[in-house]
PDB file of N, CA and C and ligand atoms in Angstrom:
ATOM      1  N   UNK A  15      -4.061  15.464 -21.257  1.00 73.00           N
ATOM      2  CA  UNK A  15      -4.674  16.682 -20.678  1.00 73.00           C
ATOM      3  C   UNK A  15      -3.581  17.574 -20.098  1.00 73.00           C
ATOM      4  N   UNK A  16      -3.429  18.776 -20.177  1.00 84.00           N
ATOM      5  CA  UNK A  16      -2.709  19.592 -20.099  1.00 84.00           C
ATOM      6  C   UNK A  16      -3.064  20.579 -18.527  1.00 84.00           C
ATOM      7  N   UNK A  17      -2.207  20.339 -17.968  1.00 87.00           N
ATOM      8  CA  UNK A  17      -2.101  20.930 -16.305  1.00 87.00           C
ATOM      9  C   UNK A  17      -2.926  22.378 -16.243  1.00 87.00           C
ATOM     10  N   UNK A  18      -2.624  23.130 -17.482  1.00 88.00           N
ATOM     11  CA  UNK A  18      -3.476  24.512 -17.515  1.00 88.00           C
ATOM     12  C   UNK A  18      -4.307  24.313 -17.317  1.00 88.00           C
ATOM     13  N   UNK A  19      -5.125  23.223 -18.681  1.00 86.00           N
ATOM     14  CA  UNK A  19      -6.513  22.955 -18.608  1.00 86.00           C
ATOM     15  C   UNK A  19      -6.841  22.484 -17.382  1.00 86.00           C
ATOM     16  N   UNK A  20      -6.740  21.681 -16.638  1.00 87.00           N
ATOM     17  CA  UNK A  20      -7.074  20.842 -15.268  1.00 87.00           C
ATOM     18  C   UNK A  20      -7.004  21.924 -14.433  1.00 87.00           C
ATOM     19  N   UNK A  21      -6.260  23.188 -14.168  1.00 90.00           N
ATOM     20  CA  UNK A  21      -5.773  24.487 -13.264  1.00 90.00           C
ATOM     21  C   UNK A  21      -7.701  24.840 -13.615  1.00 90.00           C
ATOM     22  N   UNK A  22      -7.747  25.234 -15.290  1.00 88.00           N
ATOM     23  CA  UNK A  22      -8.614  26.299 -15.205  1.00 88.00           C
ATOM     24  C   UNK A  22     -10.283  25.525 -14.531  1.00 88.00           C
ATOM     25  N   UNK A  23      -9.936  24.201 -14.859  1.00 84.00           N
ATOM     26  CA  UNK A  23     -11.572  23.415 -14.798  1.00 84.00           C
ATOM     27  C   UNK A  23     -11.345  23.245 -13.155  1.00 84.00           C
ATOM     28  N   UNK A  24     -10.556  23.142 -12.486  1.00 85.00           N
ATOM     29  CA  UNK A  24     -10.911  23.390 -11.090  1.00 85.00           C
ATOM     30  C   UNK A  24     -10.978  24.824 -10.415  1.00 85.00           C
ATOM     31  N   UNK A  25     -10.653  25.936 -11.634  1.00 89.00           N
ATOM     32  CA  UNK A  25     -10.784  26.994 -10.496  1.00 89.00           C
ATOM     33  C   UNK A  25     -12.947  27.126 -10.720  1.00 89.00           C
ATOM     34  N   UNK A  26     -13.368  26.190 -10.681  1.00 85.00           N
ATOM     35  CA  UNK A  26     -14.729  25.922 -10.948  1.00 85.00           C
ATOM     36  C   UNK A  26     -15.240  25.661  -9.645  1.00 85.00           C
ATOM     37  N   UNK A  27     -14.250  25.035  -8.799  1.00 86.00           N
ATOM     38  CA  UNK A  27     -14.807  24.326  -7.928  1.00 86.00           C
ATOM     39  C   UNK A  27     -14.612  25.463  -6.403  1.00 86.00           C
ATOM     40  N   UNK A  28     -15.891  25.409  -5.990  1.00 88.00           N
ATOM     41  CA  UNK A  28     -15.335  26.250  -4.447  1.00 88.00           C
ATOM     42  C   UNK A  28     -14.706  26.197  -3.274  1.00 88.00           C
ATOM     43  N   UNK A  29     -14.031  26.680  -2.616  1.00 88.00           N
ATOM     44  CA  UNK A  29     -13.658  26.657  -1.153  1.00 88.00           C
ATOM     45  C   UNK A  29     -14.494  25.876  -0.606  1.00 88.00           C
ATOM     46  N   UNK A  30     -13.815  24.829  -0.071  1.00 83.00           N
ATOM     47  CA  UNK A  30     -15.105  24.166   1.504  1.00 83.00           C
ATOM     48  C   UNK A  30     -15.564  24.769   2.448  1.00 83.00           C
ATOM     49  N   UNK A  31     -14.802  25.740   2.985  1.00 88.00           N
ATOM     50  CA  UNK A  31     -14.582  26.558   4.093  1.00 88.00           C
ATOM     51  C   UNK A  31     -15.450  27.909   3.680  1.00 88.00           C
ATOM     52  N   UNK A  32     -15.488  28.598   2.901  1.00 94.00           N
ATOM     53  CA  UNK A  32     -16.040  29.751   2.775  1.00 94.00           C
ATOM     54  C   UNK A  32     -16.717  30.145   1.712  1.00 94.00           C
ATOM     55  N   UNK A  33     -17.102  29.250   0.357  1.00 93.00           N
ATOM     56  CA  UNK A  33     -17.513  29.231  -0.897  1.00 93.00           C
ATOM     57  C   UNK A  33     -16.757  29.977  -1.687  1.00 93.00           C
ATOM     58  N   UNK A  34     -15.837  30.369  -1.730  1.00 94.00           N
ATOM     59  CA  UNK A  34     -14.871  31.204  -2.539  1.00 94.00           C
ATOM     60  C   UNK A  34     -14.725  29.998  -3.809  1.00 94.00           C
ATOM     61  N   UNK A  35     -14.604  30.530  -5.095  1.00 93.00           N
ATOM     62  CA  UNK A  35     -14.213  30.380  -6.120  1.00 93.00           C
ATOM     63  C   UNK A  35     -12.631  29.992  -5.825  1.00 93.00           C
ATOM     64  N   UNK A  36     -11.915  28.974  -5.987  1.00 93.00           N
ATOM     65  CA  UNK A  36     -10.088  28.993  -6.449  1.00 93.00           C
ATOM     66  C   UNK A  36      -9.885  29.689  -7.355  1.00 93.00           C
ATOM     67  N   UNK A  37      -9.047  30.328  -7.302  1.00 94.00           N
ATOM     68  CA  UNK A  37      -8.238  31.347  -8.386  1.00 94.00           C
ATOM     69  C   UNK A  37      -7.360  30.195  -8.716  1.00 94.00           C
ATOM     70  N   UNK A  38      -6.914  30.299 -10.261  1.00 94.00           N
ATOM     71  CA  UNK A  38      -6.091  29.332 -11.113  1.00 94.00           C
ATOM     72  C   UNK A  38      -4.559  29.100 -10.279  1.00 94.00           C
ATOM     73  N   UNK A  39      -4.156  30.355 -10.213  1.00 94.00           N
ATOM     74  CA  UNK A  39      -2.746  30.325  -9.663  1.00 94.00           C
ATOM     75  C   UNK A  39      -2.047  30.103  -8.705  1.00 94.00           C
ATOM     76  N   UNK A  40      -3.511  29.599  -7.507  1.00 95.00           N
ATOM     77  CA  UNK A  40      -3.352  29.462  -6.578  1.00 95.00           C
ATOM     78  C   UNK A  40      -3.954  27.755  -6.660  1.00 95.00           C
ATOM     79  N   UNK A  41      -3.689  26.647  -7.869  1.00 94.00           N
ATOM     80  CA  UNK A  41      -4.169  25.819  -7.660  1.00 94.00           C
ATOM     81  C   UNK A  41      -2.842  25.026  -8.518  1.00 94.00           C
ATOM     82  N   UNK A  42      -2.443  24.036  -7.292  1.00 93.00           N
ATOM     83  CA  UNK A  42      -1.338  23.229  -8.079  1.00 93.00           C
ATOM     84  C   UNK A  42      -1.434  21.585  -7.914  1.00 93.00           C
ATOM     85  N   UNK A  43      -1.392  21.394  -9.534  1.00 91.00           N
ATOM     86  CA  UNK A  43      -1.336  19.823 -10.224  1.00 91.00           C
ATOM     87  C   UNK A  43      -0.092  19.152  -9.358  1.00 91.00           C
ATOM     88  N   UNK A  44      -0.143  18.212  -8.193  1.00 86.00           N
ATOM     89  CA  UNK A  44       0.459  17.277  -8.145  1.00 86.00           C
ATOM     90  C   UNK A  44       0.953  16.186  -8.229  1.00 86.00           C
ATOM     91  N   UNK A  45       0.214  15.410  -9.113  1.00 84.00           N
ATOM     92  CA  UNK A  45      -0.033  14.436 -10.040  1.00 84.00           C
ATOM     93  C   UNK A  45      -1.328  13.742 -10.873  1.00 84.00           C
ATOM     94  N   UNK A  46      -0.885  12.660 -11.546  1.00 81.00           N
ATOM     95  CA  UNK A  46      -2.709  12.066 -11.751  1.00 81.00           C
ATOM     96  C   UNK A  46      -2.378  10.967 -12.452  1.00 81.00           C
ATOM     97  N   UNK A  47      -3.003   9.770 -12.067  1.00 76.00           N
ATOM     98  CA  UNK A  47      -2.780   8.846 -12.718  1.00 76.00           C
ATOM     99  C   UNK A  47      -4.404   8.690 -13.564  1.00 76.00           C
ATOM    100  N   UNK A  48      -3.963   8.686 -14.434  1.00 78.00           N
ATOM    101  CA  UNK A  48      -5.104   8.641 -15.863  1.00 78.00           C
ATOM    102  C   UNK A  48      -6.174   9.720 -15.876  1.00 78.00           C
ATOM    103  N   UNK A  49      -7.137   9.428 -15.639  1.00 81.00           N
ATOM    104  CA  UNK A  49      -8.277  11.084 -15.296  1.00 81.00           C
ATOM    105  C   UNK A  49      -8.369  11.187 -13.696  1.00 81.00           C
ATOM    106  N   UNK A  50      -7.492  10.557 -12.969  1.00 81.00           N
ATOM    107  CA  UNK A  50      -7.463  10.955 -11.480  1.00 81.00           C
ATOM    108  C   UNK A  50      -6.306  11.799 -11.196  1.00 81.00           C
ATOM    109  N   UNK A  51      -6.610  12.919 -10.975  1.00 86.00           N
ATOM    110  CA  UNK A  51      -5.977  13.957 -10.359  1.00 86.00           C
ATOM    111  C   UNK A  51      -5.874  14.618  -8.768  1.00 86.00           C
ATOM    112  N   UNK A  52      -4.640  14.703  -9.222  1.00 86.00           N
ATOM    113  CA  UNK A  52      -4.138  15.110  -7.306  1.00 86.00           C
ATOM    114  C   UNK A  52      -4.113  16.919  -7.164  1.00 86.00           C
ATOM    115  N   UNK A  53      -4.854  17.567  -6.581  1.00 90.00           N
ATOM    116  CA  UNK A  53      -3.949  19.043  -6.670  1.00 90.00           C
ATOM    117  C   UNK A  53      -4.336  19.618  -5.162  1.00 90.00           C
ATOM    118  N   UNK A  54      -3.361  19.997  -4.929  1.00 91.00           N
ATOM    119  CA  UNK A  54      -3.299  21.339  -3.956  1.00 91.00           C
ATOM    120  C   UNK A  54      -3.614  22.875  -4.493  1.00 91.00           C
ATOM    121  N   UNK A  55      -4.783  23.056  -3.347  1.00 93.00           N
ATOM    122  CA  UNK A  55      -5.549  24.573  -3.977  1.00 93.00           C
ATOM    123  C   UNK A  55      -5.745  25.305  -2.286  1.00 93.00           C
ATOM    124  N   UNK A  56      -5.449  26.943  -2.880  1.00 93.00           N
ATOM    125  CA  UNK A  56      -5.206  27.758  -1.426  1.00 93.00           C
ATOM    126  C   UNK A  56      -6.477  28.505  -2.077  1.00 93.00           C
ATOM    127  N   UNK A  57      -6.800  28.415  -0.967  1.00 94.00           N
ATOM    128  CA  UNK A  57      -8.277  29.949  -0.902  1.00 94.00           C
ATOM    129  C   UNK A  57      -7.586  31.149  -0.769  1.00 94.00           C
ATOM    130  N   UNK A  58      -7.900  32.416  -1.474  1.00 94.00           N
ATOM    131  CA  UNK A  58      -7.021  33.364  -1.335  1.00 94.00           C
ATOM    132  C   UNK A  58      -7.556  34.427  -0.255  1.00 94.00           C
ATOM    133  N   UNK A  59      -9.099  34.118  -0.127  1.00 95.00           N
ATOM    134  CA  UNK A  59     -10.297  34.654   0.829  1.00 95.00           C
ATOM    135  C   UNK A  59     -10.616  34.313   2.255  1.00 95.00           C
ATOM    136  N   UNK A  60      -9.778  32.688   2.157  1.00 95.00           N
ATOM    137  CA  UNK A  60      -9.631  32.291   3.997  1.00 95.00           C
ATOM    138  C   UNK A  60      -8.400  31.645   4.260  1.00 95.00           C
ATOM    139  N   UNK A  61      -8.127  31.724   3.181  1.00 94.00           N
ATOM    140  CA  UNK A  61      -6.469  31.314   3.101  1.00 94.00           C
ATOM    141  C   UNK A  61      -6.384  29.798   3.837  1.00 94.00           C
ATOM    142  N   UNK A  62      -7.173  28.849   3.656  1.00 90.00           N
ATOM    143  CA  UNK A  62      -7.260  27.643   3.924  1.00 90.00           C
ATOM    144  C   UNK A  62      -6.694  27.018   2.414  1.00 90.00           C
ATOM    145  N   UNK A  63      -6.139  25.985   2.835  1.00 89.00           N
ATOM    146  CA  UNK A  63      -5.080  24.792   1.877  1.00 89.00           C
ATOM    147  C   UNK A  63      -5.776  24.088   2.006  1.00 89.00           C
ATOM    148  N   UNK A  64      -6.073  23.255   0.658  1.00 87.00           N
ATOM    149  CA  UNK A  64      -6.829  21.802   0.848  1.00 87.00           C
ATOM    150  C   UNK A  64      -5.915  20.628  -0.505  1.00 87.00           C
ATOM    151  N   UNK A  65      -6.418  19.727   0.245  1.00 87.00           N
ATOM    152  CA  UNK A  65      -5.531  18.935  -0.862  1.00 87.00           C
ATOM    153  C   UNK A  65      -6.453  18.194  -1.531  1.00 87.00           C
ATOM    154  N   UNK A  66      -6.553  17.923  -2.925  1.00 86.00           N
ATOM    155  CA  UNK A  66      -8.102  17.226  -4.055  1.00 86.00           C
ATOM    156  C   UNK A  66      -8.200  16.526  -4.315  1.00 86.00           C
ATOM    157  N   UNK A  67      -8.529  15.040  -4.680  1.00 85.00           N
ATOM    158  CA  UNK A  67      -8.385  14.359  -5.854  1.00 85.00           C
ATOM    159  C   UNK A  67      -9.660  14.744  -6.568  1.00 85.00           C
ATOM    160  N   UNK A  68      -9.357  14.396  -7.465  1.00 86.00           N
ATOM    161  CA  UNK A  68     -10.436  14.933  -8.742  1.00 86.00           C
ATOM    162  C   UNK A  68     -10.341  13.822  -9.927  1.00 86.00           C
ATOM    163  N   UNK A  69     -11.528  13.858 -10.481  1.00 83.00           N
ATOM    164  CA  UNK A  69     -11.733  13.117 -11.258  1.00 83.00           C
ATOM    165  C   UNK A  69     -11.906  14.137 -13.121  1.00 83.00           C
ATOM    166  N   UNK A  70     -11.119  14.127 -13.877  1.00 81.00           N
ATOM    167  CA  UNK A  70     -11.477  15.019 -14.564  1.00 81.00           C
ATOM    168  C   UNK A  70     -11.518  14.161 -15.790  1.00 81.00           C
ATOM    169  N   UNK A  71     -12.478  14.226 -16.926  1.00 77.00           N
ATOM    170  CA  UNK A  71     -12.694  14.137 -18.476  1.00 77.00           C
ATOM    171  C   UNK A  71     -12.601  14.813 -19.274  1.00 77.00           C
ATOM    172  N   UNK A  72     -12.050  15.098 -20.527  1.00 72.00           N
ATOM    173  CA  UNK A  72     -11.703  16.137 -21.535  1.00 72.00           C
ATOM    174  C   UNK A  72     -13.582  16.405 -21.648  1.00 72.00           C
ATOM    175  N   UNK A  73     -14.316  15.957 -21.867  1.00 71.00           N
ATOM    176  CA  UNK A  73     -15.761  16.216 -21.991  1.00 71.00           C
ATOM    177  C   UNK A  73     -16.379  16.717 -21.155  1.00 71.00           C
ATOM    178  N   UNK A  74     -16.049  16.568 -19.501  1.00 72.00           N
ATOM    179  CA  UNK A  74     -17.405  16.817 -18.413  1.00 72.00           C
ATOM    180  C   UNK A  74     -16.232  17.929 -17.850  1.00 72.00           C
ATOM    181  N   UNK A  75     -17.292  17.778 -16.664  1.00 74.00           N
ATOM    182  CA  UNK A  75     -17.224  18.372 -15.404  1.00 74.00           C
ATOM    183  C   UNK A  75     -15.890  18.015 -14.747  1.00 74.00           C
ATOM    184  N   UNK A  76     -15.404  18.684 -13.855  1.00 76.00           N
ATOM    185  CA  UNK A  76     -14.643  17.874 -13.104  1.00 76.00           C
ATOM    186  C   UNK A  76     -15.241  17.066 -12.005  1.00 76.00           C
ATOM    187  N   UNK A  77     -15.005  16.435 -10.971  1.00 78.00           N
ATOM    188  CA  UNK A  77     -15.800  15.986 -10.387  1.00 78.00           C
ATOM    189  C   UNK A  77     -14.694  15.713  -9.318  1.00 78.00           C
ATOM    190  N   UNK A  78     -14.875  16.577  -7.878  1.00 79.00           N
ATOM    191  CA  UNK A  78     -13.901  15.709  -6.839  1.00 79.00           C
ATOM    192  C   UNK A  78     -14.561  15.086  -6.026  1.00 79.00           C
ATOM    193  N   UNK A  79     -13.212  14.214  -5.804  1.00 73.00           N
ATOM    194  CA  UNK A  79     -13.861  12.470  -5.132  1.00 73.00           C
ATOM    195  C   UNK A  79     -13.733  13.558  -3.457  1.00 73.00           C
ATOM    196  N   UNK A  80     -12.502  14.067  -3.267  1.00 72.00           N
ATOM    197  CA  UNK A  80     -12.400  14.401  -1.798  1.00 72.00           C
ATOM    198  C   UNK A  80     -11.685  15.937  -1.830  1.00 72.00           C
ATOM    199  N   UNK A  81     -12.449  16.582  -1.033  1.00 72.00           N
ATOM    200  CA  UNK A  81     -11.445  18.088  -0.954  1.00 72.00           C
ATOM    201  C   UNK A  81     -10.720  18.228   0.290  1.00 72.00           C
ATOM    202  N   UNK A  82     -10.682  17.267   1.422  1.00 73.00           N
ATOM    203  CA  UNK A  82     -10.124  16.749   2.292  1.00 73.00           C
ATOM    204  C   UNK A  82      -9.108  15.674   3.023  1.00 73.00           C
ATOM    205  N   UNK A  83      -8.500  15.450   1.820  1.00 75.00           N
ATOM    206  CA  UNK A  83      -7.157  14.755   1.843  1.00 75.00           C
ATOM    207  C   UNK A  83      -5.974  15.104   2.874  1.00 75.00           C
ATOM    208  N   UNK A  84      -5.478  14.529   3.826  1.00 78.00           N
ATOM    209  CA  UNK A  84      -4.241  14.369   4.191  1.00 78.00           C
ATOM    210  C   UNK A  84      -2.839  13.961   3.633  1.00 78.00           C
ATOM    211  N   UNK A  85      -2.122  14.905   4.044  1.00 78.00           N
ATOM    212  CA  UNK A  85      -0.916  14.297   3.154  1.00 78.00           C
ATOM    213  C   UNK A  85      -0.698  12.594   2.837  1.00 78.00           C
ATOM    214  N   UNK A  86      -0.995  11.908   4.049  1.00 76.00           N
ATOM    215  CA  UNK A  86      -0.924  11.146   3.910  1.00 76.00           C
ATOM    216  C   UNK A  86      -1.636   9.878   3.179  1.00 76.00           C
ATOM    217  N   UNK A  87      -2.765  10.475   3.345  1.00 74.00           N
ATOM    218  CA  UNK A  87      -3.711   9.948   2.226  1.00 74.00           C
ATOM    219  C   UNK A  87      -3.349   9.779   1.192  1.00 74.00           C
ATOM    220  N   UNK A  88      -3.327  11.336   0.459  1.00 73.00           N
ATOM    221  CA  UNK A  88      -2.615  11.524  -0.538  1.00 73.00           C
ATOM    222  C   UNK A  88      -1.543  10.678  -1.337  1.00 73.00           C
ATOM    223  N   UNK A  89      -0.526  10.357  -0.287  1.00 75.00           N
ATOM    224  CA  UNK A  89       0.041   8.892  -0.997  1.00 75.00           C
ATOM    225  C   UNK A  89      -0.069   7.995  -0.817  1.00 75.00           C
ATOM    226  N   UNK A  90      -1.141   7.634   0.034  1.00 70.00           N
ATOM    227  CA  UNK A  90      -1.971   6.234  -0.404  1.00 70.00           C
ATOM    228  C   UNK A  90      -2.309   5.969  -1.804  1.00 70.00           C
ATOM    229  N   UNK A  91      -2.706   7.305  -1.726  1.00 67.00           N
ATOM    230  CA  UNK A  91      -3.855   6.738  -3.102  1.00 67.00           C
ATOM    231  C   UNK A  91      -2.708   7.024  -4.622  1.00 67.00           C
ATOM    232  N   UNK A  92      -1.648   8.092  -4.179  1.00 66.00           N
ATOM    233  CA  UNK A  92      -0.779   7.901  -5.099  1.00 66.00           C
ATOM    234  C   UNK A  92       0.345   6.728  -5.534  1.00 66.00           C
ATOM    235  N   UNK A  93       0.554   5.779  -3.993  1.00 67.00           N
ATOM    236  CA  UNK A  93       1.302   4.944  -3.939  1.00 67.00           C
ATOM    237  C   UNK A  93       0.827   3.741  -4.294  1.00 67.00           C
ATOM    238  N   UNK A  94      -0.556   3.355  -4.282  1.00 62.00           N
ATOM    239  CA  UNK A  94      -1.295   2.349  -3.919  1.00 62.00           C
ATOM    240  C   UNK A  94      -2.127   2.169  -5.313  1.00 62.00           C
ATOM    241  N   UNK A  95      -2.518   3.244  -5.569  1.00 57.00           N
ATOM    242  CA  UNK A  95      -3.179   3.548  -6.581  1.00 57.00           C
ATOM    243  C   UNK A  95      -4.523   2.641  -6.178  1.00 57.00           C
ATOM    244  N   UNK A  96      -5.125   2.661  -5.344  1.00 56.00           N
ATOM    245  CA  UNK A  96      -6.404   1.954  -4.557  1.00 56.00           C
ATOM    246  C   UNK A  96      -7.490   1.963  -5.901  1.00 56.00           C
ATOM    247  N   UNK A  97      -7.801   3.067  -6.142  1.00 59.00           N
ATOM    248  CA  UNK A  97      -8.732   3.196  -7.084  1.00 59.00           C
ATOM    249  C   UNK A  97      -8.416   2.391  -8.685  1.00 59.00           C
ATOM    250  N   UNK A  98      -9.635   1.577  -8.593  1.00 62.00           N
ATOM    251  CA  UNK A  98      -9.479   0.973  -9.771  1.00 62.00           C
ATOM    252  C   UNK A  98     -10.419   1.733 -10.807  1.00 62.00           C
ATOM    253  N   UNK A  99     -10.278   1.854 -12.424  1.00 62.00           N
ATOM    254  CA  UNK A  99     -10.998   2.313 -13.226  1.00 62.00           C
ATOM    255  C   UNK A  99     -12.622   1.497 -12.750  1.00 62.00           C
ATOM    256  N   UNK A 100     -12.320   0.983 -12.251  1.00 65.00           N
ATOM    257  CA  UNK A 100     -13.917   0.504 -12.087  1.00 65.00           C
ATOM    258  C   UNK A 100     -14.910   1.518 -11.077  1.00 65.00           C
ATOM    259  N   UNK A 101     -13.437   1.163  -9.776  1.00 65.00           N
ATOM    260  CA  UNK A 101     -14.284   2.308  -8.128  1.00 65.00           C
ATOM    261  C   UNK A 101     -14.423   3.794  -8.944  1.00 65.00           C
ATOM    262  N   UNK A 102     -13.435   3.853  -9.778  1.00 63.00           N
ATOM    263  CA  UNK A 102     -13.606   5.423 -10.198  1.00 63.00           C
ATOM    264  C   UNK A 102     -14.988   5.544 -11.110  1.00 63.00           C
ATOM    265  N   UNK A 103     -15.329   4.565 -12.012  1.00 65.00           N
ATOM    266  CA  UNK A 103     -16.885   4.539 -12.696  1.00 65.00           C
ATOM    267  C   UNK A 103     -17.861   4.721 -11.353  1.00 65.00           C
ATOM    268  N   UNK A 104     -17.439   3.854 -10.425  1.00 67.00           N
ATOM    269  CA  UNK A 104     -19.264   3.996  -9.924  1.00 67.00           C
ATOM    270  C   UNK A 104     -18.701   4.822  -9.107  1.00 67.00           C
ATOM    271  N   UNK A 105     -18.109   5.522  -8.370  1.00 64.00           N
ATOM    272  CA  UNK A 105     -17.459   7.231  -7.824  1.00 64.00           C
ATOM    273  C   UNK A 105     -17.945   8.104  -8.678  1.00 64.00           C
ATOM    274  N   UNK A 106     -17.797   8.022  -9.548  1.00 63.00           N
ATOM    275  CA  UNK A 106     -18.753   8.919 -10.906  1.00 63.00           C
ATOM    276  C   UNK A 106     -19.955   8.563 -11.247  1.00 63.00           C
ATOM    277  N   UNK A 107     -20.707   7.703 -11.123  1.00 65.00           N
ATOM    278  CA  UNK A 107     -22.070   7.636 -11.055  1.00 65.00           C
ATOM    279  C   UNK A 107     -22.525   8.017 -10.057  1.00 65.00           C
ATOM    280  N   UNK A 108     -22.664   7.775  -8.795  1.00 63.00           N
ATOM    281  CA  UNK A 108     -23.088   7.800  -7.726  1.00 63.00           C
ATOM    282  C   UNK A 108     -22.678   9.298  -7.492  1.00 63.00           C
ATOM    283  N   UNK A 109     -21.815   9.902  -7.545  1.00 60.00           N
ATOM    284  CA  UNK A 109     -21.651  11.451  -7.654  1.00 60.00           C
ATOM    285  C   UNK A 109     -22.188  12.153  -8.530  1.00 60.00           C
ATOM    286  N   UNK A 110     -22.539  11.641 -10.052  1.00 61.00           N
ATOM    287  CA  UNK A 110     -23.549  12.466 -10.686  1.00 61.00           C
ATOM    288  C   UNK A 110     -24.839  12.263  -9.777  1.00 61.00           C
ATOM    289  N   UNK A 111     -25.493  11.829  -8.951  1.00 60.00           N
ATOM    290  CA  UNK A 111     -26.690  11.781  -8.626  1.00 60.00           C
ATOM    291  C   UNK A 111     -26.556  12.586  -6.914  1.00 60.00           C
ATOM    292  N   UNK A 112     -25.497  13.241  -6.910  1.00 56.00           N
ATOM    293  CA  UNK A 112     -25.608  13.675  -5.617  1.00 56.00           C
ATOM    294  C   UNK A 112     -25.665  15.508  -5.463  1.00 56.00           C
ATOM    295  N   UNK A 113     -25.796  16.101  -4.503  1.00 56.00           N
ATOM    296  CA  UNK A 113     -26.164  16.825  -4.571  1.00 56.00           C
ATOM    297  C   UNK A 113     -24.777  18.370  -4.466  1.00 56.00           C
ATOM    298  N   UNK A 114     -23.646  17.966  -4.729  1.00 53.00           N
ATOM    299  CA  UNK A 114     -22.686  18.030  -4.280  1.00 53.00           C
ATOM    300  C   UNK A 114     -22.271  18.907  -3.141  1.00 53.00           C
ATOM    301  N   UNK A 115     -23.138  18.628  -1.905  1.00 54.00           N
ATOM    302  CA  UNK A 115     -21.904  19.104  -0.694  1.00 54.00           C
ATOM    303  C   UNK A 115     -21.548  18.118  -0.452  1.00 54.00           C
ATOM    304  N   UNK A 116     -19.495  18.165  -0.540  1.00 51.00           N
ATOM    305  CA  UNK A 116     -19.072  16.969  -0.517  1.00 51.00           C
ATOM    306  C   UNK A 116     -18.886  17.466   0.957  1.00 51.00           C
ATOM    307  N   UNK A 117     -18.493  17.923   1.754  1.00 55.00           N
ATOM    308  CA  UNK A 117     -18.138  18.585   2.868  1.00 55.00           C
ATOM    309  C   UNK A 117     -19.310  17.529   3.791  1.00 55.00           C
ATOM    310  N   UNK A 118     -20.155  17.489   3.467  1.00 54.00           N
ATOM    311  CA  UNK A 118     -21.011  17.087   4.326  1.00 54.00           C
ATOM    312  C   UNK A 118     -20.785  14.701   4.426  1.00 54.00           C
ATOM    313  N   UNK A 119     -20.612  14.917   3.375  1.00 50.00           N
ATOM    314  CA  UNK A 119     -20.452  13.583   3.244  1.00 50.00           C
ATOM    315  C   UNK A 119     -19.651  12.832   3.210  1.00 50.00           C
ATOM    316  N   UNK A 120     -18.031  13.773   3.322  1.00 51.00           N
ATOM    317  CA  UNK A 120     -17.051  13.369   4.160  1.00 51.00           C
ATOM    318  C   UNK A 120     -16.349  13.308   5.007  1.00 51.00           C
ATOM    319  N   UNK A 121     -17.939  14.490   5.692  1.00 52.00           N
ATOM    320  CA  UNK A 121     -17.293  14.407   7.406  1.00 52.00           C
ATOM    321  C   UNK A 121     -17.856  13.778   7.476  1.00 52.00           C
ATOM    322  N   UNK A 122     -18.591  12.162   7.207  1.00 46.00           N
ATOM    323  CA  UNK A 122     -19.209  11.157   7.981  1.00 46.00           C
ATOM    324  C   UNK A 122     -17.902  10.490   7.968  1.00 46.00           C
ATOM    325  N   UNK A 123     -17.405   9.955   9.414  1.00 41.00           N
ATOM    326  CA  UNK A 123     -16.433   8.931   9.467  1.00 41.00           C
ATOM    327  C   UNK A 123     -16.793   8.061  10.577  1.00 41.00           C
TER     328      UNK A 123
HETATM  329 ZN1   ZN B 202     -11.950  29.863   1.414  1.00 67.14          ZN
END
């Protein structure tokens, strides 16, 4: 999968903060191990930074696991690689059946 493509299928996804659409150019691929993707995306409308993982398929949707990542997180899950192809199947089931405000369901801590 090609970083453009992954740029253009998340400028799909909105701002948490203000529903703004991401603009492409303002959305950058920081890694991905297999269809899990890492990117940093700036709102150009509230100018809030968020950091993604995303789940993307040459076929679907994209689908992010979190639009609220900490740097440090971030290399957890890049270092650690926590997610197994399995957590990532039922992360993708259980997210097709949801309603997607993720905002809401990962401020439960
Ligand atoms: Zn915004």
């Amino acid at each position: 999968m090609e970083e453009g493509v992954i740029k253009k299928l998340m400028a799909s996804i909105k701002c948490g903060v203000c529903g703004q659409h991401y603009e492409v150019d303002n959305i950058s691929v920081l890694g991905h191990r297999q269809d899990l993707w890492f990117l940093r995306a700036f709102c150009s409308a509230c100018h809030t930074q968020c950091l993604m993982a995303a789940i993307v398929k040459e076929s679907a949707e994209p689908v992010v696991i979190t639009s609220d990542l900490t740097e440090a997180e971030l290399d957890k899950f890049k270092n650690e690689g926590r997610l197994t192809a399995d957590e990532m199947l039922d992360m993708h089931n259980f997210l097709r059946g949801f309603d997607g405000d993720f905002s809401r369901l990962f401020s439960r801590r």
